[in-house]
PDB file of C-alpha atoms and ligand atoms in Angstrom:
ATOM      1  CA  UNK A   1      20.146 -12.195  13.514  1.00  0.00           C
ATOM      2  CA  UNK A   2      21.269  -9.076  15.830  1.00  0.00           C
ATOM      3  CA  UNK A   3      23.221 -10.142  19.218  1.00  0.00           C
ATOM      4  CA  UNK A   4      23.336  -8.410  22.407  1.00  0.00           C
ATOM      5  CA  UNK A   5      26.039  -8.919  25.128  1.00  0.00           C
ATOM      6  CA  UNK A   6      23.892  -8.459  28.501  1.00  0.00           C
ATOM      7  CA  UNK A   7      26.081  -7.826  32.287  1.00  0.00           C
ATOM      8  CA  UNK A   8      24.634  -9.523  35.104  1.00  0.00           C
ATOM      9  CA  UNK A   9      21.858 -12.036  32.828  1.00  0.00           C
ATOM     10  CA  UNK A  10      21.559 -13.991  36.110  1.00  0.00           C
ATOM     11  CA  UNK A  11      18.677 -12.566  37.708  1.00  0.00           C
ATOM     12  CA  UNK A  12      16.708  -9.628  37.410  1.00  0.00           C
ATOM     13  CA  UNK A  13      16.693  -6.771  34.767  1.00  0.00           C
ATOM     14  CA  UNK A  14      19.305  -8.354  33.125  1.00  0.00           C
ATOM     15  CA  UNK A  15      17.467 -12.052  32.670  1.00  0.00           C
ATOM     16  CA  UNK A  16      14.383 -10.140  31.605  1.00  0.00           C
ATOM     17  CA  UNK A  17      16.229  -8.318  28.739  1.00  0.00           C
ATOM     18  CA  UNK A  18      17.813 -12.069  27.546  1.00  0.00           C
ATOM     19  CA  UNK A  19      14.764 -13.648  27.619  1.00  0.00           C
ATOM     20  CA  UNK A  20      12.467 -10.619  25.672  1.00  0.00           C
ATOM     21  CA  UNK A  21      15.583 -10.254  23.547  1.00  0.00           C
ATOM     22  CA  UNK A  22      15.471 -13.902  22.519  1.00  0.00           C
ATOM     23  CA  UNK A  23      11.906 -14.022  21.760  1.00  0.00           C
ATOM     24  CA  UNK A  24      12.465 -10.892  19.995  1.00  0.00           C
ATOM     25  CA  UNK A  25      14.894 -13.069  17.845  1.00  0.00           C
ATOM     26  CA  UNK A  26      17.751 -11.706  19.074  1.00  0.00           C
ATOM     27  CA  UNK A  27      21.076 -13.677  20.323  1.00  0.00           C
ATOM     28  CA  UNK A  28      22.597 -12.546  23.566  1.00  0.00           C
ATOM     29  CA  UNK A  29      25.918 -13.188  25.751  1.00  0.00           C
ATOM     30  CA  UNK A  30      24.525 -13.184  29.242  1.00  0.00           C
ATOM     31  CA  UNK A  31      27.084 -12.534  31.647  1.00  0.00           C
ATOM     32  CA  UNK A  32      27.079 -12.927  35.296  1.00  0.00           C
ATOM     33  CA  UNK A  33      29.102 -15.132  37.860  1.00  0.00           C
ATOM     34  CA  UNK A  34      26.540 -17.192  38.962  1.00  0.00           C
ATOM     35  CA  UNK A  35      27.295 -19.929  35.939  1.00  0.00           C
ATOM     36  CA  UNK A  36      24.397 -22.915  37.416  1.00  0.00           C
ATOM     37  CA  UNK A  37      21.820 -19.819  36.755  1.00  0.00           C
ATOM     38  CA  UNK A  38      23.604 -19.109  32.903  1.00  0.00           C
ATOM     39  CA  UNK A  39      23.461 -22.705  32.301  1.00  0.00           C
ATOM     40  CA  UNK A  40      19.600 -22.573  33.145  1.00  0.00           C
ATOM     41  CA  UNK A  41      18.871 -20.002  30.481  1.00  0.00           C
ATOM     42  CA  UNK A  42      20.947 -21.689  27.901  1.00  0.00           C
ATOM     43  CA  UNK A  43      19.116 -24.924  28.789  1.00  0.00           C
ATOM     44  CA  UNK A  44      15.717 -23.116  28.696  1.00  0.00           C
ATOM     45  CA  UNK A  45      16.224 -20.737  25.645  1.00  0.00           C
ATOM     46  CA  UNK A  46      18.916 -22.792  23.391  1.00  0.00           C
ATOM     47  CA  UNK A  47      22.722 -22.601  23.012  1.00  0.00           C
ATOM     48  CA  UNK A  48      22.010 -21.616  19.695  1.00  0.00           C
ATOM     49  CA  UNK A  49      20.282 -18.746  20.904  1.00  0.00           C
ATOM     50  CA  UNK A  50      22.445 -17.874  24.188  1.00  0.00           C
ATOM     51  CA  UNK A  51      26.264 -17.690  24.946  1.00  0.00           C
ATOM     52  CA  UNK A  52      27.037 -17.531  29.103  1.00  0.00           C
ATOM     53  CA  UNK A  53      30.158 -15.781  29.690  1.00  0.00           C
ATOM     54  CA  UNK A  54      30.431 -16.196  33.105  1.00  0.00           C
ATOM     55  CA  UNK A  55      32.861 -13.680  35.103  1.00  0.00           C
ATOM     56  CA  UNK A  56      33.224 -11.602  37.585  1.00  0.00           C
ATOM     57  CA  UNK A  57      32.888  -7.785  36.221  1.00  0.00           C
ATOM     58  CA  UNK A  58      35.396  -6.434  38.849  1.00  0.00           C
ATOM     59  CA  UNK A  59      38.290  -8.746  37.086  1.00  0.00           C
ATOM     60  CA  UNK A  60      39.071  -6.472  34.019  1.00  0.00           C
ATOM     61  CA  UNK A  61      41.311 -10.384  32.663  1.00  0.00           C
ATOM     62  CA  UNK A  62      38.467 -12.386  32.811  1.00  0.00           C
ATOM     63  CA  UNK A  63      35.658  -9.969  30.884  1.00  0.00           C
ATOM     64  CA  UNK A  64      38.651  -9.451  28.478  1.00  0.00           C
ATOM     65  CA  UNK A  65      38.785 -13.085  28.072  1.00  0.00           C
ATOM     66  CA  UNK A  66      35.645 -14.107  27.707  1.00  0.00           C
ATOM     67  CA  UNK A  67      35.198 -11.660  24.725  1.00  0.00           C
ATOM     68  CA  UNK A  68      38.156 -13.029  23.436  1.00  0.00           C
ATOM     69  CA  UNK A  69      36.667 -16.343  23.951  1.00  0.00           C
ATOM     70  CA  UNK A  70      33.176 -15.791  22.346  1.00  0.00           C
ATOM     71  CA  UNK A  71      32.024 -18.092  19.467  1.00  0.00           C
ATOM     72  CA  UNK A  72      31.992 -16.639  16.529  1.00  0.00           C
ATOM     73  CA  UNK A  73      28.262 -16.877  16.178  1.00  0.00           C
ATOM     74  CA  UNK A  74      28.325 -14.426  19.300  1.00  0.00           C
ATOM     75  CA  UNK A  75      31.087 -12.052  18.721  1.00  0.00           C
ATOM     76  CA  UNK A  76      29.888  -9.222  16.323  1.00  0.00           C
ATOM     77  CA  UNK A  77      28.210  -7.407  19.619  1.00  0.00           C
ATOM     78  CA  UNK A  78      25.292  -5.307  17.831  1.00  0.00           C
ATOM     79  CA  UNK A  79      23.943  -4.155  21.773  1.00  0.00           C
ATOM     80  CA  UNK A  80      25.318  -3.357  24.903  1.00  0.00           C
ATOM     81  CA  UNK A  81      22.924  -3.697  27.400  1.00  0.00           C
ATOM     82  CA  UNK A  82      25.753  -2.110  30.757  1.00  0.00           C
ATOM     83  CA  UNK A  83      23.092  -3.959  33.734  1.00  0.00           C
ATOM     84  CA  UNK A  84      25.370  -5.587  35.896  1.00  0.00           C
ATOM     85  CA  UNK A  85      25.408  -3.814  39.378  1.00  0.00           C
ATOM     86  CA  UNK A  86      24.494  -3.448  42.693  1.00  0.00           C
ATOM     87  CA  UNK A  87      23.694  -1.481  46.060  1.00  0.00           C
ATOM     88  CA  UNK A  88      25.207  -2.739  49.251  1.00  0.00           C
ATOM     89  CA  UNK A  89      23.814  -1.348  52.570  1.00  0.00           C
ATOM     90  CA  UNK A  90      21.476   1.091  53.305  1.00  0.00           C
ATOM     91  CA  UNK A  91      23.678   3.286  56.192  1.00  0.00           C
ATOM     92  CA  UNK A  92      24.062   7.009  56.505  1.00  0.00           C
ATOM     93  CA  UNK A  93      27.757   7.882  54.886  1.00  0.00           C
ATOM     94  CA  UNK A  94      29.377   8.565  58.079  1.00  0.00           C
ATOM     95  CA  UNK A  95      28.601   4.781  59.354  1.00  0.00           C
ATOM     96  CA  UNK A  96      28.697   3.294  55.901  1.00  0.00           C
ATOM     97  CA  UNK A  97      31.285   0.348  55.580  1.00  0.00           C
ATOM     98  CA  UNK A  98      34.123   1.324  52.948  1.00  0.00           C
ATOM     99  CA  UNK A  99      34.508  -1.789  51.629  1.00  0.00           C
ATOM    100  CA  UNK A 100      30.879  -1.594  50.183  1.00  0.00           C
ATOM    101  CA  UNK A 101      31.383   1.713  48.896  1.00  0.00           C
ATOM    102  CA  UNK A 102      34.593   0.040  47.227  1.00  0.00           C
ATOM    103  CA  UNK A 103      32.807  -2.486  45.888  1.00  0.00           C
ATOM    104  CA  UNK A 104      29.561  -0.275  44.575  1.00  0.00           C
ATOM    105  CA  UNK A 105      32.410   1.915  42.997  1.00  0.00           C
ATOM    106  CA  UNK A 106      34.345  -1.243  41.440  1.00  0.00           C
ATOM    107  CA  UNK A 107      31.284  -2.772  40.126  1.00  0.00           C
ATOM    108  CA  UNK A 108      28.876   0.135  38.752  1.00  0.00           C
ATOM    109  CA  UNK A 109      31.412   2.221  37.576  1.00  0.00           C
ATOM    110  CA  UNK A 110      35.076   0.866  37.100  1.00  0.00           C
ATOM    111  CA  UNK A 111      33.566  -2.413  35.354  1.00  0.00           C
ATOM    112  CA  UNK A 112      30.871  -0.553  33.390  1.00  0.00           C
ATOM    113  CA  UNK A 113      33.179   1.717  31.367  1.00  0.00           C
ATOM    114  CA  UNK A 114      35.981  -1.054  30.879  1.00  0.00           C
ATOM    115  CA  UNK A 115      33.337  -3.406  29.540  1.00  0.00           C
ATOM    116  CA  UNK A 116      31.995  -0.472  27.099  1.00  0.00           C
ATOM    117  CA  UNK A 117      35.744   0.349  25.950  1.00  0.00           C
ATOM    118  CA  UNK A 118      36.290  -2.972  25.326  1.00  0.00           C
ATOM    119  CA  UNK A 119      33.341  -3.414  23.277  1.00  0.00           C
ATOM    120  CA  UNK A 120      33.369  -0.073  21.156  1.00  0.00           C
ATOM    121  CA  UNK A 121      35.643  -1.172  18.730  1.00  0.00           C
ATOM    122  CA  UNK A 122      32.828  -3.612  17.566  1.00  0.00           C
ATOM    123  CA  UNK A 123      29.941  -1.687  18.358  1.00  0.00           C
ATOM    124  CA  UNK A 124      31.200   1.122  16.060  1.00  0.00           C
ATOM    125  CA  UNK A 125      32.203  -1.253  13.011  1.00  0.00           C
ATOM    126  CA  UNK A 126      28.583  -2.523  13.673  1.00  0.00           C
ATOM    127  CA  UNK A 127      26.811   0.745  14.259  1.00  0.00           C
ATOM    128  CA  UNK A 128      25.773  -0.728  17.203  1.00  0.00           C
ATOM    129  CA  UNK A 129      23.730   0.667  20.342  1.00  0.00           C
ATOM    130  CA  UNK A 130      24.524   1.136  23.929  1.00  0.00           C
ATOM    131  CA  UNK A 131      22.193   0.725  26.896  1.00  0.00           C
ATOM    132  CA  UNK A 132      22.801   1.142  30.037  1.00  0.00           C
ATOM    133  CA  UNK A 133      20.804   0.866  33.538  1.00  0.00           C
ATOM    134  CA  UNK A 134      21.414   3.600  35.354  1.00  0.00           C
ATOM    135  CA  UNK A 135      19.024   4.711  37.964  1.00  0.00           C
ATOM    136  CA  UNK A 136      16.802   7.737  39.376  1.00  0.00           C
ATOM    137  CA  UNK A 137      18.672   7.349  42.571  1.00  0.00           C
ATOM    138  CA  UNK A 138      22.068   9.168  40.546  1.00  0.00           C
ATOM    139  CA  UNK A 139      19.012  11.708  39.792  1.00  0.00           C
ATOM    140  CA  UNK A 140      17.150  12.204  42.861  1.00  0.00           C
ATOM    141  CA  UNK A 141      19.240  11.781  46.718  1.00  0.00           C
ATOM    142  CA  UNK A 142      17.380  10.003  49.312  1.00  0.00           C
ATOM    143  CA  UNK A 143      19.239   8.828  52.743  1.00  0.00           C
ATOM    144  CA  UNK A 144      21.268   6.149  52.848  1.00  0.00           C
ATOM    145  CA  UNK A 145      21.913   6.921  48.780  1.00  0.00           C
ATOM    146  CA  UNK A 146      25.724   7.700  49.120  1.00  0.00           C
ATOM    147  CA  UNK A 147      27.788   6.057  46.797  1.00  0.00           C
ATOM    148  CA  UNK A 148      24.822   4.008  44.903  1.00  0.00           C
ATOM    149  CA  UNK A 149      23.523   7.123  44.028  1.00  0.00           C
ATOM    150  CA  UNK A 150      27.006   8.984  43.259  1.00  0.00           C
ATOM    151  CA  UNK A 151      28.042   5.072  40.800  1.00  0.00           C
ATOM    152  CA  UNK A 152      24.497   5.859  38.954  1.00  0.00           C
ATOM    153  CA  UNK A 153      24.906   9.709  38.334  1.00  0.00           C
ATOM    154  CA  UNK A 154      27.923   8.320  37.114  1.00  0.00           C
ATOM    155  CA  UNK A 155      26.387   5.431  34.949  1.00  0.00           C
ATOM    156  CA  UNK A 156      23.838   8.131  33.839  1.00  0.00           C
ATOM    157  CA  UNK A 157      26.012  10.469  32.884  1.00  0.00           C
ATOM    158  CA  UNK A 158      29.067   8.845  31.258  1.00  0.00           C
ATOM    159  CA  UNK A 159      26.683   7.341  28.792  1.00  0.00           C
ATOM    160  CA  UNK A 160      24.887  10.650  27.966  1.00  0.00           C
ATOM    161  CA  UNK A 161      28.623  12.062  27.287  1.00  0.00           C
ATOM    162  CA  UNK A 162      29.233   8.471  25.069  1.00  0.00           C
ATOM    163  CA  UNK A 163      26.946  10.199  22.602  1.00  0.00           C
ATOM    164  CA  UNK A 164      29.282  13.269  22.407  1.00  0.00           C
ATOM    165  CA  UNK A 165      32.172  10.727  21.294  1.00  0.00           C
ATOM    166  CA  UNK A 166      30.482   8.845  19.483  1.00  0.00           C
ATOM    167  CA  UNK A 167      28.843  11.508  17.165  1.00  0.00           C
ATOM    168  CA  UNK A 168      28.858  10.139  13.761  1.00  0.00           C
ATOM    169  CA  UNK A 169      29.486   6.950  14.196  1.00  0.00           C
ATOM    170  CA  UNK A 170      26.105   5.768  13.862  1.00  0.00           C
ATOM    171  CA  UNK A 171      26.374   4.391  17.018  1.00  0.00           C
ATOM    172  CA  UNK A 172      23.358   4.908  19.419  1.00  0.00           C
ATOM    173  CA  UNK A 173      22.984   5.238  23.691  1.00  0.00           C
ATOM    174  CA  UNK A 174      20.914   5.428  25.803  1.00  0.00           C
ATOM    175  CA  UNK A 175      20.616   5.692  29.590  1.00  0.00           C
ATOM    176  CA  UNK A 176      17.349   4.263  31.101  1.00  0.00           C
ATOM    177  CA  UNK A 177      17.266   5.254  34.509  1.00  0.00           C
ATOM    178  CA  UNK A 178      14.369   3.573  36.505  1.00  0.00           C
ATOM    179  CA  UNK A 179      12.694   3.609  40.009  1.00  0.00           C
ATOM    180  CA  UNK A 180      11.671   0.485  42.176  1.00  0.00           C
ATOM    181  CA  UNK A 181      12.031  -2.611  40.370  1.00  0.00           C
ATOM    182  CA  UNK A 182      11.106  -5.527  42.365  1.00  0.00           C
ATOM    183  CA  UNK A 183      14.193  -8.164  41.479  1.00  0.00           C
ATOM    184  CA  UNK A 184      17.046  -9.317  44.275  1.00  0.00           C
ATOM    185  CA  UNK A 185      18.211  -5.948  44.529  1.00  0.00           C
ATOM    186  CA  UNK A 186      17.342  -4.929  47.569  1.00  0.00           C
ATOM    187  CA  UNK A 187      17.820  -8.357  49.311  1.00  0.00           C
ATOM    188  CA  UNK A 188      21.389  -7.898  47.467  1.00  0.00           C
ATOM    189  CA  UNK A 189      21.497  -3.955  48.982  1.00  0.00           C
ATOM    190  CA  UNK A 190      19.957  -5.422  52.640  1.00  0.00           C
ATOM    191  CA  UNK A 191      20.930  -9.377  52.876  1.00  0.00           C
ATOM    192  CA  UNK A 192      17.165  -9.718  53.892  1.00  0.00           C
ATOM    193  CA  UNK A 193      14.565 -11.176  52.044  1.00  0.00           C
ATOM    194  CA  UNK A 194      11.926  -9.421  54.581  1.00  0.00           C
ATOM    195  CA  UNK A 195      13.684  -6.279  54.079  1.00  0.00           C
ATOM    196  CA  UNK A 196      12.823  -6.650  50.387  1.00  0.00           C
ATOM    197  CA  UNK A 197       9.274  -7.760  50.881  1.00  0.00           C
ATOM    198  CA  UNK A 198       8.531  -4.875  52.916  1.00  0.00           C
ATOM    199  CA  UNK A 199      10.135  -2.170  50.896  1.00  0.00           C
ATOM    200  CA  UNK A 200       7.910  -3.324  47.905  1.00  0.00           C
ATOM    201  CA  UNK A 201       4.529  -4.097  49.837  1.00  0.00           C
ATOM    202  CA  UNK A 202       2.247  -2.475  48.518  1.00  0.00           C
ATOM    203  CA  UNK A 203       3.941  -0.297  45.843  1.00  0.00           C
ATOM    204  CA  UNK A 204       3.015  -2.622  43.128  1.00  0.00           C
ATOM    205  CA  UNK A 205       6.610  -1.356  41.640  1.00  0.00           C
ATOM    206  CA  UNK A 206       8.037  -2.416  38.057  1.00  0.00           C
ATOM    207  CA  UNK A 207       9.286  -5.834  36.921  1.00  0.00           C
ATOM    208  CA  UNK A 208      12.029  -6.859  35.577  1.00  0.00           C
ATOM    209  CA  UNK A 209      10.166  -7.482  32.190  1.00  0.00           C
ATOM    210  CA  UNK A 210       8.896  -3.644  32.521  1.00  0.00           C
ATOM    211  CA  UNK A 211      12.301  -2.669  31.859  1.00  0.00           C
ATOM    212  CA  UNK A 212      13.277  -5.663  29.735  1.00  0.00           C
ATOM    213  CA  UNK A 213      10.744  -4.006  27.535  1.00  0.00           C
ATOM    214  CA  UNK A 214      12.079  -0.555  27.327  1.00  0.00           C
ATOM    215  CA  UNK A 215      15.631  -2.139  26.614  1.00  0.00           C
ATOM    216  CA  UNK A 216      13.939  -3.654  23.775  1.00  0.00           C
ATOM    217  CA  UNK A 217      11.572  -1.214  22.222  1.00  0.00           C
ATOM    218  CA  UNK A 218      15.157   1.244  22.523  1.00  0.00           C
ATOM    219  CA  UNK A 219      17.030  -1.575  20.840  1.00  0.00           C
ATOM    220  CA  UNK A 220      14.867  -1.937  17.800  1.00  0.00           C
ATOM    221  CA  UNK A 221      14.084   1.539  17.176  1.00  0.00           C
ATOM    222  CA  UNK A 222      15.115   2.668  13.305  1.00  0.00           C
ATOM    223  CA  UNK A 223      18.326   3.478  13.051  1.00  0.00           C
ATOM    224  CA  UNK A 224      17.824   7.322  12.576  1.00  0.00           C
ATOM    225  CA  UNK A 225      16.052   7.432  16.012  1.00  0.00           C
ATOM    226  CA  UNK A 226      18.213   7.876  19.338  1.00  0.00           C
ATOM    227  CA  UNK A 227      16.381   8.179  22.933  1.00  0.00           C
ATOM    228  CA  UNK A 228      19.352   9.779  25.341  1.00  0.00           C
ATOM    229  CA  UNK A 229      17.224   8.669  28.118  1.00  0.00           C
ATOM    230  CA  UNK A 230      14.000   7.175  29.879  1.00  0.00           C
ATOM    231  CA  UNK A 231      13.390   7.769  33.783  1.00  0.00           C
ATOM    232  CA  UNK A 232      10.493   4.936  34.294  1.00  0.00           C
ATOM    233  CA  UNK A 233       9.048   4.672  37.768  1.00  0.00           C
ATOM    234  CA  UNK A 234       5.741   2.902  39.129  1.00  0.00           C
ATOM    235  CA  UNK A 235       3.217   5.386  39.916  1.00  0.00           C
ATOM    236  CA  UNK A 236       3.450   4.754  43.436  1.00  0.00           C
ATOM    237  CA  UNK A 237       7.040   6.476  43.668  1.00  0.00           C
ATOM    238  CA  UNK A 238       7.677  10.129  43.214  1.00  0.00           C
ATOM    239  CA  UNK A 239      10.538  12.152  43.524  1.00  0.00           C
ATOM    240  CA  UNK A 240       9.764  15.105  46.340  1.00  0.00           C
ATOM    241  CA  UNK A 241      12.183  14.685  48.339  1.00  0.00           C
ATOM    242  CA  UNK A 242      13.207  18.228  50.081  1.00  0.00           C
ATOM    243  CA  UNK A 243      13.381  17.759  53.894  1.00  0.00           C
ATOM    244  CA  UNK A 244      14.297  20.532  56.478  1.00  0.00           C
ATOM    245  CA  UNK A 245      15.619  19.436  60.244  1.00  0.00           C
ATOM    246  CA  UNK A 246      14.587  21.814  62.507  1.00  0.00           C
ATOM    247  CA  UNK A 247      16.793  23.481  65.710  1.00  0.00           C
TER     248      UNK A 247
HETATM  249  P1  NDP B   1      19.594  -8.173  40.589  1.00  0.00           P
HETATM  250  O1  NDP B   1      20.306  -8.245  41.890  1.00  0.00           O
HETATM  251  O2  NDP B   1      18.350  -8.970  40.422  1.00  0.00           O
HETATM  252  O3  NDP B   1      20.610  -8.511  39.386  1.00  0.00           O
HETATM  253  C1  NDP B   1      21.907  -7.979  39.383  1.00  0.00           C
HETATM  254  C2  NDP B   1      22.745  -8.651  38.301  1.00  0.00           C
HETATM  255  O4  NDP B   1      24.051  -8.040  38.308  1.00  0.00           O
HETATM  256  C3  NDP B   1      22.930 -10.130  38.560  1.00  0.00           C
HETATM  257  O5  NDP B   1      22.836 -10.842  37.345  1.00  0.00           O
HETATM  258  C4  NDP B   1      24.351 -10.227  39.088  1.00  0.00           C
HETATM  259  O6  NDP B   1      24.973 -11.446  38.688  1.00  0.00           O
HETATM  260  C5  NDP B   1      25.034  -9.069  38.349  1.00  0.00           C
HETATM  261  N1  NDP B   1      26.232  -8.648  39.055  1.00  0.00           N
HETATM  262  C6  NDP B   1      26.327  -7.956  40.213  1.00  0.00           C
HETATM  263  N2  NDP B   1      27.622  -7.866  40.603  1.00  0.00           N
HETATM  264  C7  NDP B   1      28.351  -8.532  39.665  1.00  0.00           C
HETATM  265  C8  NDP B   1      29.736  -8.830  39.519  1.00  0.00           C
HETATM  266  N3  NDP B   1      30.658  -8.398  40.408  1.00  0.00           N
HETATM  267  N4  NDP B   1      30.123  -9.543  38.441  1.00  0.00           N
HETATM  268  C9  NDP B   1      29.232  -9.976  37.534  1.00  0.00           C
HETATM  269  N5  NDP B   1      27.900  -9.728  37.614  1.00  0.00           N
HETATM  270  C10 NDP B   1      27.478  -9.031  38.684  1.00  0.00           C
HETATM  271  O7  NDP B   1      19.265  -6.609  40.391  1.00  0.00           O
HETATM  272  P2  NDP B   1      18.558  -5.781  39.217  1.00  0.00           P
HETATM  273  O8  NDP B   1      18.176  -6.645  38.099  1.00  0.00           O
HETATM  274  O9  NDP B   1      17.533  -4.945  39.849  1.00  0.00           O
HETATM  275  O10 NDP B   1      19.771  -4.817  38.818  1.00  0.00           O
HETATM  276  C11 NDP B   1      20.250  -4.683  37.502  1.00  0.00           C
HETATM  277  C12 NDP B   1      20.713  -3.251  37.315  1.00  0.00           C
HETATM  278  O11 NDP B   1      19.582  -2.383  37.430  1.00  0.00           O
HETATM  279  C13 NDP B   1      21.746  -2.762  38.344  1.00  0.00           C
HETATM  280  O12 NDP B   1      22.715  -1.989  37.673  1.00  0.00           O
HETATM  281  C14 NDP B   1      20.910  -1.872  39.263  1.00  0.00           C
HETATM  282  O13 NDP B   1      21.682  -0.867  39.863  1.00  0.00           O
HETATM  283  C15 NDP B   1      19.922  -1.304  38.273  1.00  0.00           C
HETATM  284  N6  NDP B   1      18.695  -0.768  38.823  1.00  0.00           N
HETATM  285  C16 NDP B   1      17.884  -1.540  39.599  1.00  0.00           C
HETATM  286  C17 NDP B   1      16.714  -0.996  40.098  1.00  0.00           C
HETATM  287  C18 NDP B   1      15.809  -1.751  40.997  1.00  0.00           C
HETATM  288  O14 NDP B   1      14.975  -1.105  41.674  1.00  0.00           O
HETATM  289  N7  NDP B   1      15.889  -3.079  41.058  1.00  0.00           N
HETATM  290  C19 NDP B   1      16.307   0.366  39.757  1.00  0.00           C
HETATM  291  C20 NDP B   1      17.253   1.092  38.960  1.00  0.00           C
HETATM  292  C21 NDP B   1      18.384   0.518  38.496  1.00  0.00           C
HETATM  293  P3  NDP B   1      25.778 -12.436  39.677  1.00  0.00           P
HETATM  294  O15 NDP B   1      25.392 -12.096  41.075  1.00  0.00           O
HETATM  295  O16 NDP B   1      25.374 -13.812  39.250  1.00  0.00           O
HETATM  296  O17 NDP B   1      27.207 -12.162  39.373  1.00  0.00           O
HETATM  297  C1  8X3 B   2      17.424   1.499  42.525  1.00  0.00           C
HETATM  298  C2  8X3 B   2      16.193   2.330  42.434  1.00  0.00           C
HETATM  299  O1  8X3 B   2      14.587   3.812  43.720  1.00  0.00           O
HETATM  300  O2  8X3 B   2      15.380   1.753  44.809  1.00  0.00           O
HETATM  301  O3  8X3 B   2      18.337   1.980  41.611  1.00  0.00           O
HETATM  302  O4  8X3 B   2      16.918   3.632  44.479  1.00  0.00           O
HETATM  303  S1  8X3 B   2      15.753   2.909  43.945  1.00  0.00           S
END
C-alpha cells in the first residue's frame, strides 16, 4: 500500500484527494489545523487508512515535527500532494492590506517549498511523486490577483524547475494548475459566504473531486510517464483577459 502526505486535507481539494486516494487504496497524512475536521475523516475513512497531522504550515517546528512524529505505517511518503493555501482579499495592490499579502506569501510559498525539502529525502529513496496545486491565476492576471497570483506563478513554477533537480532520480512532478473550483476558497479569499455563492452562480465550475481526480489519475500513472502540468478549468471560464482604459 502507497501513502500520500496531503497539506490542508480539511476541506476542499485537499479532502477530495484523501478521500479518492483512500478508495483508491492508498494511505494518506492529511494535514491541516483544523484537527475536529481531521478527526472526522479518520473516523469516517479508518485510522488504519488515515494519519491527521494537524499543524499550522506557516510554523516550519511543528510540520518538522509531525513528520518526525508519523507512525511508521505512515512515514515512507510515496506522494506529495503541496494543496494547502489560500487567497485573502480581493483589493487592488495599492489598497491591499500587507498583512494578507504576508500571509498569502508565508503560506503558498514559504511553507510549500519547506514542506517539499523536508520530504525529498524520502520521496527520492522512494521514487516518489510530487503534486502540487498551483493555479491559472500565477498564469493568467486578473484584478485584484496581486500576490495570489505572484505565490501561484511561484507554486507553478518552482515545481516545473523540481523536475530539473530531480532528473534521474525517478522522482516525478507535476503542477496542476486549475480554474474555479467551488470549495471555501473564496469565502476564505472574501469572509462571505454570499460573496462565494455569487461568484460561482451559474458557472457550474469544478469540484473538489474534479481535481481530486486529476491528482489521482497523475499519481498512478506508470512510472515511466511524467505530466509537468494540467491547466483544468470549467468551460464557463476562459482566459481573455486584455483590457485597455481609455483617456
Ligand atoms: P479550501 O479553503 O477549501 O481548503 C484550503 C485548505 O488549506 C484547508 O484544508 C486549510 O486547512 C489549508 N490551509 C490553509 N492555510 C493553512 C495553514 N496556515 N496551515 C495549514 N493548512 C492550511 O480551498 P481549496 O481546496 O480550493 O484550496 C486548495 C488549494 O487549491 C490552494 O492551494 C488553492 O490556492 C488552490 N486552488 C484553488 C482553486 C479554487 O478555485 N478553489 C483554484 C486553483 C487552485 P485549515 O484551514 O484547517 O488549516
Ligand atoms: C483560484 C482560481 O480562477 O479563482 O486559484 O483565481 S481563480
Amino acid at each position: 500500500m502507497k501513502t500520500a502526505f496531503v497539506s490542508g486535507a480539511t476541506a476542499g481539494i485537499g479532502e477530495a484527494t484523501v478521500r479518492t486516494l483512500v478508495a483508491s487504496g492508498w494511505r494518506c497524512v492529511a494535514t491541516g489545523r483544523r484537527a475536529e475536521r481531521l478527526d472526522a475523516l479518520v473516523a469516517d475513512l479508518g485510522a488504519d487508512k488515515v494519519h491527521p497531522a494537524v499543524f499550522d504550515v506557516r510554523d516550519a517546528e511543528a510540520m518538522n515535527a509531525a513528520i518526525a512524529a508519523l507512525p511508521e505505517a505512515f512515514a515512507g511518503i510515496d506522494l506529495l500532494v503541496n494543496n494547502a493555501g489560500l487567497a485573502q482579499g480581493l483589493s487592488p495592490a495599492q489598497e491591499a492590506n500587507l498583512a494578507n499579502w504576508q500571509t498569502m506569501i508565508d503560506t503558498n510559498v514559504t511553507a510549500m517549498v519547506t514542506l517539499t525539502r523536508l520530504l525529498l529525502p524520502t520521496l527520492i529513496a522512494r521514487k516518489g511523486a510530487i503534486v502540487t496545486i498551483g493555479s491559472v491565476a500565477g498564469n493568467y492576471v486578473y484584478p485584484g490577483g496581486n500576490v495570489y497570483a505572484g505565490s501561484k506563478a511561484f507554486a507553478n513554477h518552482f515545481t516545473l524547475a523540481l523536475r530539473a533537480d530531480l532528473h534521474g532520480t525517478g522522482v516525478r512532478v507535476t503542477s496542476i494548475e486549475p480554474g474555479m473550483v467551488e470549495t471555501e476558497f473564496t469565502l476564505v479569499r472574501t469572509g462571505s459566504q454570499q460573496a462565494s455563492d455569487d461568484l460561482y452562480r451559474g458557472v457550474n465550475p469544478m469540484t473538489a473531486d474534479d481535481i481530486a481526480m486529476m491528482v489521482k489519475w497523475v499519481a498512478e500513472l506508470p512510472p515511466h510517464l511524467n505530466i509537468n502540468r494540467l491547466e483544468p478549468m470549467p468551460v464557463n471560464q476562459d482566459f481573455a483577459g486584455f483590457r485597455v482604459a481609455r483617456d
